[in-house]
JSON list of C-alpha atoms in Angstrom, two decimals:
[
{"chain": "A", "resi": 1, "resn": "GLN", "atom": "CA", "xyz": [84.07, 96.63, 77.93]},
{"chain": "A", "resi": 2, "resn": "VAL", "atom": "CA", "xyz": [83.38, 94.24, 80.77]},
{"chain": "A", "resi": 3, "resn": "GLN", "atom": "CA", "xyz": [81.52, 95.23, 83.90]},
{"chain": "A", "resi": 4, "resn": "LEU", "atom": "CA", "xyz": [82.30, 93.31, 87.05]},
{"chain": "A", "resi": 5, "resn": "VAL", "atom": "CA", "xyz": [79.96, 93.10, 90.03]},
{"chain": "A", "resi": 6, "resn": "GLU", "atom": "CA", "xyz": [81.04, 91.65, 93.34]},
{"chain": "A", "resi": 7, "resn": "SER", "atom": "CA", "xyz": [78.66, 90.30, 95.96]},
{"chain": "A", "resi": 8, "resn": "GLY", "atom": "CA", "xyz": [78.66, 88.10, 99.04]},
{"chain": "A", "resi": 9, "resn": "GLY", "atom": "CA", "xyz": [80.38, 90.38, 101.50]},
{"chain": "A", "resi": 10, "resn": "GLY", "atom": "CA", "xyz": [79.06, 91.01, 104.97]},
{"chain": "A", "resi": 11, "resn": "LEU", "atom": "CA", "xyz": [79.73, 90.76, 108.68]},
{"chain": "A", "resi": 12, "resn": "VAL", "atom": "CA", "xyz": [81.11, 87.49, 110.02]},
{"chain": "A", "resi": 13, "resn": "GLN", "atom": "CA", "xyz": [82.70, 86.39, 113.26]},
{"chain": "A", "resi": 14, "resn": "ALA", "atom": "CA", "xyz": [86.34, 85.41, 113.44]},
{"chain": "A", "resi": 15, "resn": "GLY", "atom": "CA", "xyz": [86.75, 81.81, 112.35]},
{"chain": "A", "resi": 16, "resn": "GLY", "atom": "CA", "xyz": [83.78, 82.01, 110.04]},
{"chain": "A", "resi": 17, "resn": "SER", "atom": "CA", "xyz": [83.53, 81.73, 106.27]},
{"chain": "A", "resi": 18, "resn": "LEU", "atom": "CA", "xyz": [82.25, 83.75, 103.36]},
{"chain": "A", "resi": 19, "resn": "ARG", "atom": "CA", "xyz": [81.97, 83.19, 99.64]},
{"chain": "A", "resi": 20, "resn": "LEU", "atom": "CA", "xyz": [82.32, 86.18, 97.38]},
{"chain": "A", "resi": 21, "resn": "SER", "atom": "CA", "xyz": [81.15, 86.21, 93.79]},
{"chain": "A", "resi": 22, "resn": "CYS", "atom": "CA", "xyz": [82.33, 88.27, 90.85]},
{"chain": "A", "resi": 23, "resn": "VAL", "atom": "CA", "xyz": [79.90, 88.28, 87.93]},
{"chain": "A", "resi": 24, "resn": "ALA", "atom": "CA", "xyz": [80.89, 89.66, 84.56]},
{"chain": "A", "resi": 25, "resn": "SER", "atom": "CA", "xyz": [78.62, 91.27, 82.03]},
{"chain": "A", "resi": 26, "resn": "ARG", "atom": "CA", "xyz": [79.95, 89.44, 79.00]},
{"chain": "A", "resi": 27, "resn": "ARG", "atom": "CA", "xyz": [80.70, 85.85, 77.94]},
{"chain": "A", "resi": 28, "resn": "ALA", "atom": "CA", "xyz": [84.16, 87.03, 76.94]},
{"chain": "A", "resi": 29, "resn": "PHE", "atom": "CA", "xyz": [84.94, 86.75, 80.64]},
{"chain": "A", "resi": 30, "resn": "SER", "atom": "CA", "xyz": [86.03, 83.20, 79.90]},
{"chain": "A", "resi": 31, "resn": "GLU", "atom": "CA", "xyz": [89.03, 84.71, 78.13]},
{"chain": "A", "resi": 32, "resn": "HIS", "atom": "CA", "xyz": [90.02, 86.74, 81.18]},
{"chain": "A", "resi": 33, "resn": "ALA", "atom": "CA", "xyz": [92.42, 86.10, 84.00]},
{"chain": "A", "resi": 34, "resn": "VAL", "atom": "CA", "xyz": [90.73, 87.21, 87.21]},
{"chain": "A", "resi": 35, "resn": "ALA", "atom": "CA", "xyz": [92.09, 88.32, 90.55]},
{"chain": "A", "resi": 36, "resn": "TRP", "atom": "CA", "xyz": [90.83, 89.40, 93.92]},
{"chain": "A", "resi": 37, "resn": "PHE", "atom": "CA", "xyz": [92.38, 92.34, 95.70]},
{"chain": "A", "resi": 38, "resn": "ARG", "atom": "CA", "xyz": [91.45, 93.93, 98.98]},
{"chain": "A", "resi": 39, "resn": "GLN", "atom": "CA", "xyz": [91.87, 97.30, 100.62]},
{"chain": "A", "resi": 40, "resn": "ALA", "atom": "CA", "xyz": [91.55, 97.99, 104.30]},
{"chain": "A", "resi": 41, "resn": "PRO", "atom": "CA", "xyz": [90.96, 101.53, 105.61]},
{"chain": "A", "resi": 42, "resn": "GLY", "atom": "CA", "xyz": [94.10, 103.60, 105.43]},
{"chain": "A", "resi": 43, "resn": "GLN", "atom": "CA", "xyz": [96.02, 100.89, 103.61]},
{"chain": "A", "resi": 44, "resn": "GLU", "atom": "CA", "xyz": [97.04, 100.25, 100.04]},
{"chain": "A", "resi": 45, "resn": "ARG", "atom": "CA", "xyz": [95.18, 97.81, 97.86]},
{"chain": "A", "resi": 46, "resn": "GLU", "atom": "CA", "xyz": [96.78, 94.37, 98.13]},
{"chain": "A", "resi": 47, "resn": "PHE", "atom": "CA", "xyz": [96.68, 91.23, 96.05]},
{"chain": "A", "resi": 48, "resn": "VAL", "atom": "CA", "xyz": [94.83, 88.24, 97.48]},
{"chain": "A", "resi": 49, "resn": "ILE", "atom": "CA", "xyz": [94.50, 85.51, 94.86]},
{"chain": "A", "resi": 50, "resn": "ALA", "atom": "CA", "xyz": [94.12, 85.07, 91.10]},
{"chain": "A", "resi": 51, "resn": "ILE", "atom": "CA", "xyz": [93.07, 82.48, 88.54]},
{"chain": "A", "resi": 52, "resn": "SER", "atom": "CA", "xyz": [93.93, 81.97, 84.89]},
{"chain": "A", "resi": 53, "resn": "ARG", "atom": "CA", "xyz": [91.31, 82.10, 82.17]},
{"chain": "A", "resi": 54, "resn": "SER", "atom": "CA", "xyz": [91.15, 78.30, 82.02]},
{"chain": "A", "resi": 55, "resn": "GLY", "atom": "CA", "xyz": [91.05, 77.91, 85.77]},
{"chain": "A", "resi": 56, "resn": "GLY", "atom": "CA", "xyz": [94.05, 75.65, 85.66]},
{"chain": "A", "resi": 57, "resn": "ASP", "atom": "CA", "xyz": [96.52, 78.04, 87.22]},
{"chain": "A", "resi": 58, "resn": "THR", "atom": "CA", "xyz": [96.12, 79.99, 90.46]},
{"chain": "A", "resi": 59, "resn": "VAL", "atom": "CA", "xyz": [98.38, 82.35, 92.34]},
{"chain": "A", "resi": 60, "resn": "ARG", "atom": "CA", "xyz": [97.83, 83.36, 95.95]},
{"chain": "A", "resi": 61, "resn": "ALA", "atom": "CA", "xyz": [99.34, 85.81, 98.39]},
{"chain": "A", "resi": 62, "resn": "ASP", "atom": "CA", "xyz": [101.50, 84.25, 101.09]},
{"chain": "A", "resi": 63, "resn": "SER", "atom": "CA", "xyz": [99.54, 86.06, 103.79]},
{"chain": "A", "resi": 64, "resn": "GLU", "atom": "CA", "xyz": [96.36, 84.05, 103.41]},
{"chain": "A", "resi": 65, "resn": "LYS", "atom": "CA", "xyz": [98.17, 80.73, 103.91]},
{"chain": "A", "resi": 66, "resn": "GLY", "atom": "CA", "xyz": [95.70, 78.51, 102.08]},
{"chain": "A", "resi": 67, "resn": "ARG", "atom": "CA", "xyz": [92.59, 79.85, 103.79]},
{"chain": "A", "resi": 68, "resn": "PHE", "atom": "CA", "xyz": [91.24, 81.27, 100.54]},
{"chain": "A", "resi": 69, "resn": "THR", "atom": "CA", "xyz": [90.25, 79.40, 97.41]},
{"chain": "A", "resi": 70, "resn": "ILE", "atom": "CA", "xyz": [89.45, 80.86, 94.01]},
{"chain": "A", "resi": 71, "resn": "SER", "atom": "CA", "xyz": [87.38, 79.10, 91.39]},
{"chain": "A", "resi": 72, "resn": "ARG", "atom": "CA", "xyz": [85.43, 80.00, 88.28]},
{"chain": "A", "resi": 73, "resn": "ASP", "atom": "CA", "xyz": [82.38, 78.91, 86.37]},
{"chain": "A", "resi": 74, "resn": "ASN", "atom": "CA", "xyz": [82.82, 80.27, 82.87]},
{"chain": "A", "resi": 75, "resn": "ALA", "atom": "CA", "xyz": [79.35, 79.13, 81.87]},
{"chain": "A", "resi": 76, "resn": "LYS", "atom": "CA", "xyz": [78.01, 81.58, 84.47]},
{"chain": "A", "resi": 77, "resn": "ASN", "atom": "CA", "xyz": [80.61, 84.30, 83.84]},
{"chain": "A", "resi": 78, "resn": "THR", "atom": "CA", "xyz": [81.43, 84.07, 87.53]},
{"chain": "A", "resi": 79, "resn": "VAL", "atom": "CA", "xyz": [84.52, 83.80, 89.69]},
{"chain": "A", "resi": 80, "resn": "TYR", "atom": "CA", "xyz": [84.25, 82.84, 93.34]},
{"chain": "A", "resi": 81, "resn": "LEU", "atom": "CA", "xyz": [86.41, 83.56, 96.36]},
{"chain": "A", "resi": 82, "resn": "GLU", "atom": "CA", "xyz": [85.86, 81.11, 99.21]},
{"chain": "A", "resi": 83, "resn": "MET", "atom": "CA", "xyz": [87.29, 82.47, 102.45]},
{"chain": "A", "resi": 84, "resn": "ASN", "atom": "CA", "xyz": [87.63, 80.27, 105.53]},
{"chain": "A", "resi": 85, "resn": "SER", "atom": "CA", "xyz": [89.01, 80.77, 109.04]},
{"chain": "A", "resi": 86, "resn": "LEU", "atom": "CA", "xyz": [88.50, 84.49, 108.68]},
{"chain": "A", "resi": 87, "resn": "LYS", "atom": "CA", "xyz": [90.41, 86.85, 110.94]},
{"chain": "A", "resi": 88, "resn": "PRO", "atom": "CA", "xyz": [89.72, 90.46, 111.93]},
{"chain": "A", "resi": 89, "resn": "GLU", "atom": "CA", "xyz": [92.70, 91.49, 109.81]},
{"chain": "A", "resi": 90, "resn": "ASP", "atom": "CA", "xyz": [90.84, 90.20, 106.75]},
{"chain": "A", "resi": 91, "resn": "THR", "atom": "CA", "xyz": [88.43, 93.10, 107.12]},
{"chain": "A", "resi": 92, "resn": "ALA", "atom": "CA", "xyz": [88.55, 95.13, 103.91]},
{"chain": "A", "resi": 93, "resn": "VAL", "atom": "CA", "xyz": [86.74, 95.99, 100.73]},
{"chain": "A", "resi": 94, "resn": "TYR", "atom": "CA", "xyz": [87.31, 93.13, 98.30]},
{"chain": "A", "resi": 95, "resn": "TYR", "atom": "CA", "xyz": [87.59, 93.87, 94.60]},
{"chain": "A", "resi": 96, "resn": "CYS", "atom": "CA", "xyz": [87.67, 91.57, 91.64]},
{"chain": "A", "resi": 97, "resn": "ALA", "atom": "CA", "xyz": [89.65, 92.53, 88.58]},
{"chain": "A", "resi": 98, "resn": "SER", "atom": "CA", "xyz": [90.13, 90.99, 85.17]},
{"chain": "A", "resi": 99, "resn": "LYS", "atom": "CA", "xyz": [92.17, 91.15, 82.01]},
{"chain": "A", "resi": 100, "resn": "ARG", "atom": "CA", "xyz": [91.75, 89.39, 78.69]},
{"chain": "A", "resi": 101, "resn": "THR", "atom": "CA", "xyz": [94.75, 87.10, 78.18]},
{"chain": "A", "resi": 102, "resn": "ILE", "atom": "CA", "xyz": [96.02, 84.43, 75.85]},
{"chain": "A", "resi": 103, "resn": "LEU", "atom": "CA", "xyz": [95.57, 80.88, 77.05]},
{"chain": "A", "resi": 104, "resn": "THR", "atom": "CA", "xyz": [99.09, 80.30, 78.33]},
{"chain": "A", "resi": 105, "resn": "VAL", "atom": "CA", "xyz": [99.43, 83.43, 80.46]},
{"chain": "A", "resi": 106, "resn": "SER", "atom": "CA", "xyz": [99.55, 82.91, 84.21]},
{"chain": "A", "resi": 107, "resn": "PRO", "atom": "CA", "xyz": [97.56, 85.29, 86.40]},
{"chain": "A", "resi": 108, "resn": "ASP", "atom": "CA", "xyz": [99.43, 88.29, 87.72]},
{"chain": "A", "resi": 109, "resn": "VAL", "atom": "CA", "xyz": [99.72, 89.66, 91.25]},
{"chain": "A", "resi": 110, "resn": "HIS", "atom": "CA", "xyz": [100.02, 93.31, 90.26]},
{"chain": "A", "resi": 111, "resn": "ALA", "atom": "CA", "xyz": [96.98, 95.57, 90.16]},
{"chain": "A", "resi": 112, "resn": "GLY", "atom": "CA", "xyz": [98.30, 97.39, 87.10]},
{"chain": "A", "resi": 113, "resn": "PHE", "atom": "CA", "xyz": [98.03, 94.19, 85.05]},
{"chain": "A", "resi": 114, "resn": "TYR", "atom": "CA", "xyz": [94.24, 94.22, 85.17]},
{"chain": "A", "resi": 115, "resn": "ASP", "atom": "CA", "xyz": [92.01, 96.32, 82.96]},
{"chain": "A", "resi": 116, "resn": "TYR", "atom": "CA", "xyz": [88.59, 95.90, 84.53]},
{"chain": "A", "resi": 117, "resn": "TRP", "atom": "CA", "xyz": [87.56, 96.38, 88.13]},
{"chain": "A", "resi": 118, "resn": "GLY", "atom": "CA", "xyz": [84.41, 95.97, 90.13]},
{"chain": "A", "resi": 119, "resn": "GLN", "atom": "CA", "xyz": [83.11, 98.39, 92.75]},
{"chain": "A", "resi": 120, "resn": "GLY", "atom": "CA", "xyz": [84.01, 96.14, 95.64]},
{"chain": "A", "resi": 121, "resn": "THR", "atom": "CA", "xyz": [82.18, 94.36, 98.44]},
{"chain": "A", "resi": 122, "resn": "GLN", "atom": "CA", "xyz": [82.76, 94.98, 102.12]},
{"chain": "A", "resi": 123, "resn": "VAL", "atom": "CA", "xyz": [83.92, 92.13, 104.33]},
{"chain": "A", "resi": 124, "resn": "THR", "atom": "CA", "xyz": [83.98, 92.76, 108.06]},
{"chain": "A", "resi": 125, "resn": "VAL", "atom": "CA", "xyz": [85.29, 90.17, 110.49]},
{"chain": "A", "resi": 126, "resn": "SER", "atom": "CA", "xyz": [84.52, 90.72, 114.14]},
{"chain": "A", "resi": 127, "resn": "SER", "atom": "CA", "xyz": [86.67, 89.39, 116.95]}
]
């Protein structure tokens, strides 16, 4: 079992930036592909961005148009989501999710692919 804990959310003005962190409870996290999803009130959970276990492969949703960057520090069992040029429509609860994969597997955009989920961190962008 791997427990994931997100942090770094908060209230920010439009155009601002935030960095979210996802910390895992076990070193085996380095063998996991990791993704960020988000869910706004009344909406379905949607894929944001993902990274392979090595960090060499990333996949992003078209909607964020390069504003978001994902990175990982396997020595710290942590994955980061850097969000820039934030918009009010980015307001949501952000979740990290992970799945143990073999080295050559690319990260997936589907929530059902991932086995472990954090509790989420709220991001609110004011206009």
